[in-house]
Amino acid sequence: MKVYGVSVSYYTGKLETYLRYKGIAYEMASPYADAREIRAHTGAIQVPMVLRDDGRWMSDSTPIILALEQEFPEPAVLPQDPVVRFVAMLIEDYADEWLWRAAMHYRWSYEHDRALLSRVLVDEVAGHVRAPRFLKRRHIARRQHRGFVVNDGVTAATQPHVEAGYRAALAGMTQMLAERPYLLGQAPSIADFGLMGPMLRHFGQDPTPAEIMRNEAPAVWEWLARMWNAQASAPPVEFVTAVPECAAPLLREVAETHLEQLAHNAAAFAKGESHFDMVVQGCAYQRLPVSRYRVYCLERLRAAAAELSTEQVTQVRAHLPHPQAEILWRDEAPARSGYDVAGEAPYNKAINVFGEGVPE
Ligand SMILES: N[C@@H](CCC(=O)N[C@@H](CS)C(=O)NCC(=O)O)C(=O)O
């Protein structure tokens, strides 16, 4: 398969780690050379996008991984125990959608990070644009900072909370990694692959957050390399059969941040609003863009929750004793994205996380 990706991209790093682990052969390609064709087939220019040898296109890293699990089932990355599996999917969703803001903030707000990444990005994706390099760098740095930092609610007032969210992720992971090499067992699960999105190509690589990781959470730094070097061994793969106690701090963080945001986003989407405000852990965020894609994320989590038995729901609730987690079960709260109603993902037309539009 051909993976259209970018070497410093969040979700490309997540998918690559998965493909490497499973031993699935792939070749990397730049999306910008074939942009028109990609957009025609997949609906959006975002990475990663996968072109299969049989001509089918796949988009969106989570459905891609879930579909590949059907084709390449051994060794599984989904824990066998339904309660552990649900918690793993929840951690993955938090990694995909909540840690994104902190990752973009560190990359585009700090001078060293911005200088380095604007250089890497223009050289990789804008080589064909005929303009001086310094202008292209300025343009891309401004686009990213405006679009993903300022317009995503990072201000002088919220910045300390955004950064505390990164440290909370590191602390939560460190606690879990003190007991086993991967978050939920002796092999990486979908929770580990999800966290490779923010941790590999952003927090572990951009100068400012990477220094924090090395100094404050060396166990996560070590896990990063372990994940990148992980190779699927012969089955059976061993995951925990019950959610470990050491997961409690990370799960609290997931509920208090990601689930709080998913609830506000879905409520605003249902009312047809374009922006919403929310208070997370006492920090007030204003004018956040409503994301249809994240309504779909909540729908997917609810669909997974609906497959649990009453006894399993009770167990999940015991691990998520936070009021925010109730949105996973409260069917009456709105979460109807209208996206992928036919259940064709990842072989469908993608939508961007922020809005339907394709950024130019
Ligand atoms: N839900 C998608 C998100 C993909 C995504 O947003 N990728 C980013 C880069 S990491 C992107 O291509 N953004 C488009 C842009 O910045 O123009 C996935 O998991 O694959």
PDB file of N, CA and C and ligand atoms in Angstrom, residues 9-12 14 32 45-48 60-62 96-97 100 143-144 148 293 352-353 359, ligand 1:
ATOM      1  N   SER A   9       3.863  14.538  10.797  1.00  0.00           N
ATOM      2  CA  SER A   9       2.417  14.577  11.077  1.00  0.00           C
ATOM      3  C   SER A   9       1.980  13.588  12.149  1.00  0.00           C
ATOM      4  N   TYR A  10       1.166  14.107  13.002  1.00  0.00           N
ATOM      5  CA  TYR A  10       0.521  13.414  14.130  1.00  0.00           C
ATOM      6  C   TYR A  10      -0.016  12.034  13.721  1.00  0.00           C
ATOM      7  N   TYR A  11      -1.016  12.058  12.825  1.00  0.00           N
ATOM      8  CA  TYR A  11      -1.731  10.810  12.515  1.00  0.00           C
ATOM      9  C   TYR A  11      -0.921   9.919  11.575  1.00  0.00           C
ATOM     10  N   THR A  12      -0.012  10.504  10.798  1.00  0.00           N
ATOM     11  CA  THR A  12       0.846   9.666   9.951  1.00  0.00           C
ATOM     12  C   THR A  12       1.761   8.843  10.856  1.00  0.00           C
ATOM     13  N   LYS A  14       1.218   7.868  13.865  1.00  0.00           N
ATOM     14  CA  LYS A  14       0.403   6.820  14.516  1.00  0.00           C
ATOM     15  C   LYS A  14       0.230   5.622  13.578  1.00  0.00           C
ATOM     16  N   TYR A  32       1.248  15.999  -1.746  1.00  0.00           N
ATOM     17  CA  TYR A  32       1.111  17.237  -2.516  1.00  0.00           C
ATOM     18  C   TYR A  32       1.336  17.048  -4.002  1.00  0.00           C
ATOM     19  N   ILE A  45      -7.991  16.791   1.686  1.00  0.00           N
ATOM     20  CA  ILE A  45      -6.535  16.655   1.708  1.00  0.00           C
ATOM     21  C   ILE A  45      -6.126  16.651   3.167  1.00  0.00           C
ATOM     22  N   GLN A  46      -5.949  15.491   3.694  1.00  0.00           N
ATOM     23  CA  GLN A  46      -5.391  15.378   5.030  1.00  0.00           C
ATOM     24  C   GLN A  46      -4.597  14.088   5.063  1.00  0.00           C
ATOM     25  N   VAL A  47      -3.713  13.986   6.018  1.00  0.00           N
ATOM     26  CA  VAL A  47      -2.869  12.800   6.055  1.00  0.00           C
ATOM     27  C   VAL A  47      -3.060  12.075   7.382  1.00  0.00           C
ATOM     28  N   PRO A  48      -2.919  10.757   7.388  1.00  0.00           N
ATOM     29  CA  PRO A  48      -2.552   9.904   6.261  1.00  0.00           C
ATOM     30  C   PRO A  48      -3.765   9.507   5.412  1.00  0.00           C
ATOM     31  N   ASP A  60      -8.573   8.268   7.411  1.00  0.00           N
ATOM     32  CA  ASP A  60      -8.901   8.377   8.837  1.00  0.00           C
ATOM     33  C   ASP A  60      -8.247   7.233   9.624  1.00  0.00           C
ATOM     34  N   SER A  61      -7.241   7.595  10.417  1.00  0.00           N
ATOM     35  CA  SER A  61      -6.370   6.572  11.010  1.00  0.00           C
ATOM     36  C   SER A  61      -7.105   5.539  11.859  1.00  0.00           C
ATOM     37  N   THR A  62      -8.134   5.938  12.611  1.00  0.00           N
ATOM     38  CA  THR A  62      -8.798   4.933  13.471  1.00  0.00           C
ATOM     39  C   THR A  62      -9.552   3.894  12.638  1.00  0.00           C
ATOM     40  N   ASP A  96      -6.140  11.124  20.075  1.00  0.00           N
ATOM     41  CA  ASP A  96      -6.403  11.696  18.749  1.00  0.00           C
ATOM     42  C   ASP A  96      -6.922  13.124  18.847  1.00  0.00           C
ATOM     43  N   GLU A  97      -7.874  13.340  19.717  1.00  0.00           N
ATOM     44  CA  GLU A  97      -8.646  14.582  19.645  1.00  0.00           C
ATOM     45  C   GLU A  97      -8.372  15.595  20.748  1.00  0.00           C
ATOM     46  N   TRP A 100      -4.363  17.027  20.662  1.00  0.00           N
ATOM     47  CA  TRP A 100      -4.090  17.788  19.435  1.00  0.00           C
ATOM     48  C   TRP A 100      -3.828  19.268  19.724  1.00  0.00           C
ATOM     49  N   ARG A 143      -0.374  30.386   9.227  1.00  0.00           N
ATOM     50  CA  ARG A 143      -1.588  29.582   8.965  1.00  0.00           C
ATOM     51  C   ARG A 143      -1.831  28.594  10.107  1.00  0.00           C
ATOM     52  N   GLN A 144      -0.780  27.897  10.482  1.00  0.00           N
ATOM     53  CA  GLN A 144      -0.938  26.877  11.519  1.00  0.00           C
ATOM     54  C   GLN A 144      -1.251  27.505  12.869  1.00  0.00           C
ATOM     55  N   PHE A 148      -4.862  26.573  14.198  1.00  0.00           N
ATOM     56  CA  PHE A 148      -4.890  25.473  15.152  1.00  0.00           C
ATOM     57  C   PHE A 148      -4.552  25.886  16.586  1.00  0.00           C
ATOM     58  N   TYR A 293     -16.679  16.171  12.870  1.00  0.00           N
ATOM     59  CA  TYR A 293     -15.919  14.929  13.011  1.00  0.00           C
ATOM     60  C   TYR A 293     -15.937  14.440  14.466  1.00  0.00           C
ATOM     61  N   ASN A 352     -12.661  16.830   7.305  1.00  0.00           N
ATOM     62  CA  ASN A 352     -11.603  17.370   8.153  1.00  0.00           C
ATOM     63  C   ASN A 352     -12.119  17.504   9.584  1.00  0.00           C
ATOM     64  N   VAL A 353     -11.178  17.442  10.522  1.00  0.00           N
ATOM     65  CA  VAL A 353     -11.580  17.531  11.928  1.00  0.00           C
ATOM     66  C   VAL A 353     -12.273  18.856  12.201  1.00  0.00           C
ATOM     67  N   PRO A 359      -8.758  23.018   3.866  1.00  0.00           N
ATOM     68  CA  PRO A 359      -7.910  24.195   3.963  1.00  0.00           C
ATOM     69  C   PRO A 359      -7.013  24.343   2.733  1.00  0.00           C
TER      70      PRO A 359
HETATM   71  N1  LIG B   1      -9.047  11.903  11.816  1.00  0.00           N
HETATM   72  C1  LIG B   1      -7.959  11.954  10.875  1.00  0.00           C
HETATM   73  C2  LIG B   1      -7.237  13.279  11.024  1.00  0.00           C
HETATM   74  C3  LIG B   1      -6.163  13.509   9.987  1.00  0.00           C
HETATM   75  C4  LIG B   1      -5.583  14.912  10.088  1.00  0.00           C
HETATM   76  O1  LIG B   1      -6.232  15.842  10.583  1.00  0.00           O
HETATM   77  N2  LIG B   1      -4.325  15.074   9.647  1.00  0.00           N
HETATM   78  C5  LIG B   1      -3.697  16.370   9.668  1.00  0.00           C
HETATM   79  C6  LIG B   1      -2.200  16.257   9.778  1.00  0.00           C
HETATM   80  S1  LIG B   1      -1.615  15.351  11.168  1.00  0.00           S
HETATM   81  C7  LIG B   1      -3.963  17.067   8.369  1.00  0.00           C
HETATM   82  O2  LIG B   1      -3.724  16.508   7.319  1.00  0.00           O
HETATM   83  N3  LIG B   1      -4.497  18.295   8.406  1.00  0.00           N
HETATM   84  C8  LIG B   1      -4.829  19.034   7.214  1.00  0.00           C
HETATM   85  C9  LIG B   1      -4.221  20.392   7.195  1.00  0.00           C
HETATM   86  O3  LIG B   1      -3.540  20.779   8.133  1.00  0.00           O
HETATM   87  O4  LIG B   1      -4.433  21.060   6.198  1.00  0.00           O
HETATM   88  C10 LIG B   1      -7.054  10.765  11.110  1.00  0.00           C
HETATM   89  O5  LIG B   1      -7.080  10.196  12.215  1.00  0.00           O
HETATM   90  O6  LIG B   1      -6.368  10.336  10.176  1.00  0.00           O
END
